[in-house]
Amino acid sequence: EAGVTQFPSHSVIEKGQTVTLRCDPISGHDNLYWYRRVMGKEIKFLLHFVKESKQDESGMPNNRFLAERTGGTYSTLKVQPAELEDSGVYFCASSLYRGQGETQYFGPGTRLLVL
Amino acid sequence: DAKTTQPPSMDCAEGRAANLPCNHSTISGNEYVYWYRQIHSQGPQYIIHGLKNNETNEMASLIITEDRKSSTLILPHATLRDTAVYYCIVRVSGYSGGGADGLTFGKGTHLIIQP
């Protein structure tokens, strides 16, 4: 069974440009999470989808970030316009259910560098 | 979610058991203890979780004290590939919102396995 996949693995863009990150969760997983680690900081939660609905987006840093999960399958995270402080690694995770003993499985991450 | 405290780094000889401690003195009755690790440049990897009882799987054992205020992750026969940052995380079950849907990563313990 394929794990969580993320595309692209790396992205280098200039300040002010737009970047879209994609996450494909494990097949059948209703829960999808986005996290990020910026330079020198800890991994931080961004938001949580249950199927196509945003369950918790309290970690989204500002309105330059837009996450979607149309159809409840893959998800995209768009940053528009990108700023220097958005550089970091963006991780996606998925889980089968959100309840007792939930296990989140992470993808390899997308490394974003904003110049 | 309750806060956890871990030593910043530890060394262990290859082939020996690695015992990683974690303090979570403010843990609530409905919070699970999770362990994840991040091997350099990869996404976080789930290891094990537990509520009250000790748990064991193919990767590790988790020992939780009776008062649940601390736990120990045990890698029974550490190999060089176990060198990673290990995160102890406590988390409620069920939907919570307010950022609690996500995992709260601290700084973790950098475990270095020595040949």
mmCIF file of N, CA, C and O in Angstrom, chain A residues 31 33 35 37 42-45 48 50 55-56 58 91 98-109 111, chain B residues 32 34 36 38 41-44 46 49 87 91-103 105-107:
data_model
loop_
_atom_site.group_PDB
_atom_site.id
_atom_site.type_symbol
_atom_site.label_atom_id
_atom_site.label_comp_id
_atom_site.label_asym_id
_atom_site.label_seq_id
_atom_site.Cartn_x
_atom_site.Cartn_y
_atom_site.Cartn_z
ATOM 1 N N ASN A 31 -9.001 11.574 7.267
ATOM 2 C CA ASN A 31 -8.365 12.701 7.949
ATOM 3 C C ASN A 31 -7.057 13.064 7.261
ATOM 4 O O ASN A 31 -6.231 12.199 6.972
ATOM 5 N N TYR A 33 -3.957 16.130 7.396
ATOM 6 C CA TYR A 33 -3.369 17.223 8.181
ATOM 7 C C TYR A 33 -2.228 17.861 7.394
ATOM 8 O O TYR A 33 -1.490 17.178 6.680
ATOM 9 N N TYR A 35 1.199 20.286 8.218
ATOM 10 C CA TYR A 35 2.117 20.820 9.208
ATOM 11 C C TYR A 35 3.237 21.538 8.468
ATOM 12 O O TYR A 35 3.450 21.320 7.272
ATOM 13 N N ARG A 37 7.493 23.086 9.195
ATOM 14 C CA ARG A 37 8.622 23.465 10.045
ATOM 15 C C ARG A 37 9.370 24.571 9.331
ATOM 16 O O ARG A 37 9.905 24.356 8.244
ATOM 17 N N GLU A 42 10.103 24.425 15.618
ATOM 18 C CA GLU A 42 9.519 23.099 15.741
ATOM 19 C C GLU A 42 8.444 22.883 14.686
ATOM 20 O O GLU A 42 7.939 23.829 14.085
ATOM 21 N N ILE A 43 8.091 21.638 14.471
ATOM 22 C CA ILE A 43 7.015 21.308 13.545
ATOM 23 C C ILE A 43 5.699 21.821 14.129
ATOM 24 O O ILE A 43 5.381 21.540 15.287
ATOM 25 N N LYS A 44 4.948 22.572 13.303
ATOM 26 C CA LYS A 44 3.705 23.175 13.768
ATOM 27 C C LYS A 44 2.524 22.713 12.925
ATOM 28 O O LYS A 44 2.616 22.643 11.701
ATOM 29 N N PHE A 45 1.423 22.451 13.591
ATOM 30 C CA PHE A 45 0.177 22.072 12.951
ATOM 31 C C PHE A 45 -0.414 23.282 12.215
ATOM 32 O O PHE A 45 -0.400 24.400 12.732
ATOM 33 N N HIS A 48 -6.561 20.729 9.609
ATOM 34 C CA HIS A 48 -7.052 19.368 9.604
ATOM 35 C C HIS A 48 -8.331 19.301 8.769
ATOM 36 O O HIS A 48 -9.262 20.062 9.000
ATOM 37 N N VAL A 50 -11.445 16.721 7.498
ATOM 38 C CA VAL A 50 -12.143 15.451 7.558
ATOM 39 C C VAL A 50 -12.906 15.353 6.244
ATOM 40 O O VAL A 50 -13.820 16.139 5.985
ATOM 41 N N GLN A 55 -11.854 20.837 9.456
ATOM 42 C CA GLN A 55 -12.266 20.594 10.836
ATOM 43 C C GLN A 55 -11.622 21.587 11.806
ATOM 44 O O GLN A 55 -12.231 22.010 12.769
ATOM 45 N N ASP A 56 -10.379 21.922 11.510
ATOM 46 C CA ASP A 56 -9.622 22.809 12.399
ATOM 47 C C ASP A 56 -8.551 23.487 11.562
ATOM 48 O O ASP A 56 -7.661 22.820 11.076
ATOM 49 N N SER A 58 -7.003 26.368 12.756
ATOM 50 C CA SER A 58 -6.498 27.376 13.687
ATOM 51 C C SER A 58 -5.001 27.621 13.563
ATOM 52 O O SER A 58 -4.502 28.636 14.028
ATOM 53 N N PHE A 91 4.782 19.431 5.692
ATOM 54 C CA PHE A 91 4.446 18.004 5.795
ATOM 55 C C PHE A 91 2.940 17.813 5.734
ATOM 56 O O PHE A 91 2.169 18.631 6.240
ATOM 57 N N ARG A 98 -10.306 9.703 13.469
ATOM 58 C CA ARG A 98 -9.873 10.627 14.514
ATOM 59 C C ARG A 98 -10.580 10.206 15.794
ATOM 60 O O ARG A 98 -11.668 10.635 16.060
ATOM 61 N N GLY A 99 -9.940 9.357 16.526
ATOM 62 C CA GLY A 99 -10.564 8.879 17.747
ATOM 63 C C GLY A 99 -9.508 8.286 18.632
ATOM 64 O O GLY A 99 -8.336 8.627 18.530
ATOM 65 N N GLN A 100 -9.909 7.395 19.502
ATOM 66 C CA GLN A 100 -8.955 6.816 20.428
ATOM 67 C C GLN A 100 -7.842 6.104 19.673
ATOM 68 O O GLN A 100 -8.094 5.267 18.825
ATOM 69 N N GLY A 101 -6.644 6.477 20.016
ATOM 70 C CA GLY A 101 -5.508 5.795 19.425
ATOM 71 C C GLY A 101 -5.266 6.077 17.962
ATOM 72 O O GLY A 101 -4.647 5.277 17.265
ATOM 73 N N GLU A 102 -5.739 7.246 17.477
ATOM 74 C CA GLU A 102 -5.495 7.589 16.073
ATOM 75 C C GLU A 102 -4.006 7.613 15.770
ATOM 76 O O GLU A 102 -3.209 8.092 16.578
ATOM 77 N N THR A 103 -3.623 7.118 14.605
ATOM 78 C CA THR A 103 -2.230 7.157 14.164
ATOM 79 C C THR A 103 -2.133 7.975 12.890
ATOM 80 O O THR A 103 -2.822 7.679 11.913
ATOM 81 N N GLN A 104 -1.315 9.006 12.917
ATOM 82 C CA GLN A 104 -1.092 9.817 11.728
ATOM 83 C C GLN A 104 0.167 9.338 11.019
ATOM 84 O O GLN A 104 1.196 9.123 11.647
ATOM 85 N N TYR A 105 0.054 9.201 9.713
ATOM 86 C CA TYR A 105 1.186 8.790 8.884
ATOM 87 C C TYR A 105 1.601 9.972 8.022
ATOM 88 O O TYR A 105 0.772 10.571 7.342
ATOM 89 N N PHE A 106 2.884 10.273 8.076
ATOM 90 C CA PHE A 106 3.395 11.469 7.427
ATOM 91 C C PHE A 106 4.003 11.173 6.062
ATOM 92 O O PHE A 106 4.574 10.106 5.825
ATOM 93 N N GLY A 107 3.916 12.181 5.197
ATOM 94 C CA GLY A 107 4.622 12.134 3.935
ATOM 95 C C GLY A 107 6.048 12.634 4.094
ATOM 96 O O GLY A 107 6.440 13.078 5.183
ATOM 97 N N PRO A 108 6.819 12.616 3.016
ATOM 98 C CA PRO A 108 8.232 13.009 3.087
ATOM 99 C C PRO A 108 8.440 14.518 3.156
ATOM 100 O O PRO A 108 9.545 14.972 3.463
ATOM 101 N N GLY A 109 7.399 15.293 2.877
ATOM 102 C CA GLY A 109 7.515 16.743 2.967
ATOM 103 C C GLY A 109 7.865 17.403 1.640
ATOM 104 O O GLY A 109 8.405 16.777 0.726
ATOM 105 N N ARG A 111 10.024 20.760 0.488
ATOM 106 C CA ARG A 111 10.944 21.791 0.950
ATOM 107 C C ARG A 111 10.775 23.027 0.097
ATOM 108 O O ARG A 111 11.045 22.997 -1.102
ATOM 109 N N TYR B 32 -3.533 10.454 25.341
ATOM 110 C CA TYR B 32 -2.631 9.362 25.003
ATOM 111 C C TYR B 32 -1.197 9.877 24.953
ATOM 112 O O TYR B 32 -0.946 11.060 24.674
ATOM 113 N N TYR B 34 2.095 9.501 22.723
ATOM 114 C CA TYR B 34 2.555 9.069 21.412
ATOM 115 C C TYR B 34 4.065 9.299 21.302
ATOM 116 O O TYR B 34 4.600 10.260 21.859
ATOM 117 N N TYR B 36 6.906 9.621 18.151
ATOM 118 C CA TYR B 36 7.260 9.707 16.742
ATOM 119 C C TYR B 36 8.757 9.948 16.671
ATOM 120 O O TYR B 36 9.382 10.390 17.631
ATOM 121 N N GLN B 38 11.934 11.446 13.779
ATOM 122 C CA GLN B 38 12.235 12.031 12.487
ATOM 123 C C GLN B 38 13.696 11.761 12.177
ATOM 124 O O GLN B 38 14.591 12.298 12.855
ATOM 125 N N SER B 41 15.895 14.597 7.318
ATOM 126 C CA SER B 41 15.323 14.936 6.011
ATOM 127 C C SER B 41 14.085 14.111 5.640
ATOM 128 O O SER B 41 13.605 14.221 4.521
ATOM 129 N N GLN B 42 13.596 13.284 6.535
ATOM 130 C CA GLN B 42 12.386 12.523 6.250
ATOM 131 C C GLN B 42 11.202 13.093 7.034
ATOM 132 O O GLN B 42 11.369 13.928 7.912
ATOM 133 N N GLY B 43 10.013 12.613 6.710
ATOM 134 C CA GLY B 43 8.837 13.003 7.478
ATOM 135 C C GLY B 43 8.802 12.260 8.804
ATOM 136 O O GLY B 43 9.412 11.196 8.947
ATOM 137 N N PRO B 44 8.103 12.805 9.802
ATOM 138 C CA PRO B 44 7.988 12.101 11.083
ATOM 139 C C PRO B 44 7.407 10.701 10.889
ATOM 140 O O PRO B 44 6.516 10.498 10.053
ATOM 141 N N TYR B 46 5.683 7.393 12.824
ATOM 142 C CA TYR B 46 5.001 6.893 14.016
ATOM 143 C C TYR B 46 5.768 5.704 14.586
ATOM 144 O O TYR B 46 6.251 4.832 13.838
ATOM 145 N N HIS B 49 2.116 4.175 20.662
ATOM 146 C CA HIS B 49 1.336 5.026 21.542
ATOM 147 C C HIS B 49 0.677 4.172 22.619
ATOM 148 O O HIS B 49 0.548 2.947 22.470
ATOM 149 N N TYR B 87 10.282 12.251 19.370
ATOM 150 C CA TYR B 87 9.306 13.169 19.956
ATOM 151 C C TYR B 87 8.297 12.407 20.806
ATOM 152 O O TYR B 87 7.690 11.440 20.342
ATOM 153 N N ARG B 91 -1.769 13.711 23.651
ATOM 154 C CA ARG B 91 -2.849 14.201 22.793
ATOM 155 C C ARG B 91 -4.178 13.578 23.200
ATOM 156 O O ARG B 91 -4.258 12.393 23.477
ATOM 157 N N VAL B 92 -5.229 14.412 23.166
ATOM 158 C CA VAL B 92 -6.550 13.906 23.483
ATOM 159 C C VAL B 92 -7.077 13.094 22.320
ATOM 160 O O VAL B 92 -6.650 13.266 21.177
ATOM 161 N N SER B 93 -8.004 12.215 22.614
ATOM 162 C CA SER B 93 -8.684 11.506 21.552
ATOM 163 C C SER B 93 -9.926 12.305 21.174
ATOM 164 O O SER B 93 -10.391 13.147 21.933
ATOM 165 N N GLY B 94 -10.444 12.075 19.979
ATOM 166 C CA GLY B 94 -11.631 12.789 19.554
ATOM 167 C C GLY B 94 -11.313 14.169 19.008
ATOM 168 O O GLY B 94 -10.192 14.665 19.105
ATOM 169 N N TYR B 95 -12.304 14.810 18.411
ATOM 170 C CA TYR B 95 -12.133 16.136 17.828
ATOM 171 C C TYR B 95 -12.110 17.182 18.935
ATOM 172 O O TYR B 95 -12.919 17.150 19.833
ATOM 173 N N SER B 96 -11.186 18.096 18.819
ATOM 174 C CA SER B 96 -11.054 19.123 19.849
ATOM 175 C C SER B 96 -11.053 20.522 19.277
ATOM 176 O O SER B 96 -11.513 21.454 19.904
ATOM 177 N N GLY B 97 -10.490 20.683 18.092
ATOM 178 C CA GLY B 97 -10.395 22.012 17.520
ATOM 179 C C GLY B 97 -9.381 22.857 18.268
ATOM 180 O O GLY B 97 -8.690 22.383 19.162
ATOM 181 N N GLY B 98 -9.286 24.107 17.879
ATOM 182 C CA GLY B 98 -8.382 25.025 18.546
ATOM 183 C C GLY B 98 -6.931 24.621 18.450
ATOM 184 O O GLY B 98 -6.114 24.975 19.292
ATOM 185 N N GLY B 99 -6.622 23.896 17.398
ATOM 186 C CA GLY B 99 -5.235 23.463 17.226
ATOM 187 C C GLY B 99 -4.950 22.122 17.863
ATOM 188 O O GLY B 99 -3.907 21.531 17.625
ATOM 189 N N ALA B 100 -5.879 21.650 18.669
ATOM 190 C CA ALA B 100 -5.613 20.397 19.368
ATOM 191 C C ALA B 100 -5.814 19.194 18.468
ATOM 192 O O ALA B 100 -5.478 18.083 18.856
ATOM 193 N N ASP B 101 -6.377 19.414 17.270
ATOM 194 C CA ASP B 101 -6.498 18.294 16.351
ATOM 195 C C ASP B 101 -5.137 17.818 15.877
ATOM 196 O O ASP B 101 -4.974 16.669 15.504
ATOM 197 N N GLY B 102 -4.196 18.710 15.839
ATOM 198 C CA GLY B 102 -2.882 18.338 15.350
ATOM 199 C C GLY B 102 -1.986 17.832 16.458
ATOM 200 O O GLY B 102 -2.289 17.968 17.644
ATOM 201 N N LEU B 103 -0.883 17.229 16.071
ATOM 202 C CA LEU B 103 0.128 16.803 17.023
ATOM 203 C C LEU B 103 0.992 18.009 17.395
ATOM 204 O O LEU B 103 1.314 18.819 16.539
ATOM 205 N N PHE B 105 4.458 19.050 18.395
ATOM 206 C CA PHE B 105 5.855 18.605 18.435
ATOM 207 C C PHE B 105 6.679 19.593 19.259
ATOM 208 O O PHE B 105 6.621 20.783 19.024
ATOM 209 N N GLY B 106 7.438 19.091 20.189
ATOM 210 C CA GLY B 106 8.409 19.908 20.902
ATOM 211 C C GLY B 106 9.757 19.808 20.211
ATOM 212 O O GLY B 106 9.827 19.607 19.001
ATOM 213 N N LYS B 107 10.806 19.959 20.997
ATOM 214 C CA LYS B 107 12.156 19.875 20.435
ATOM 215 C C LYS B 107 12.651 18.430 20.345
ATOM 216 O O LYS B 107 13.578 18.133 19.600
#
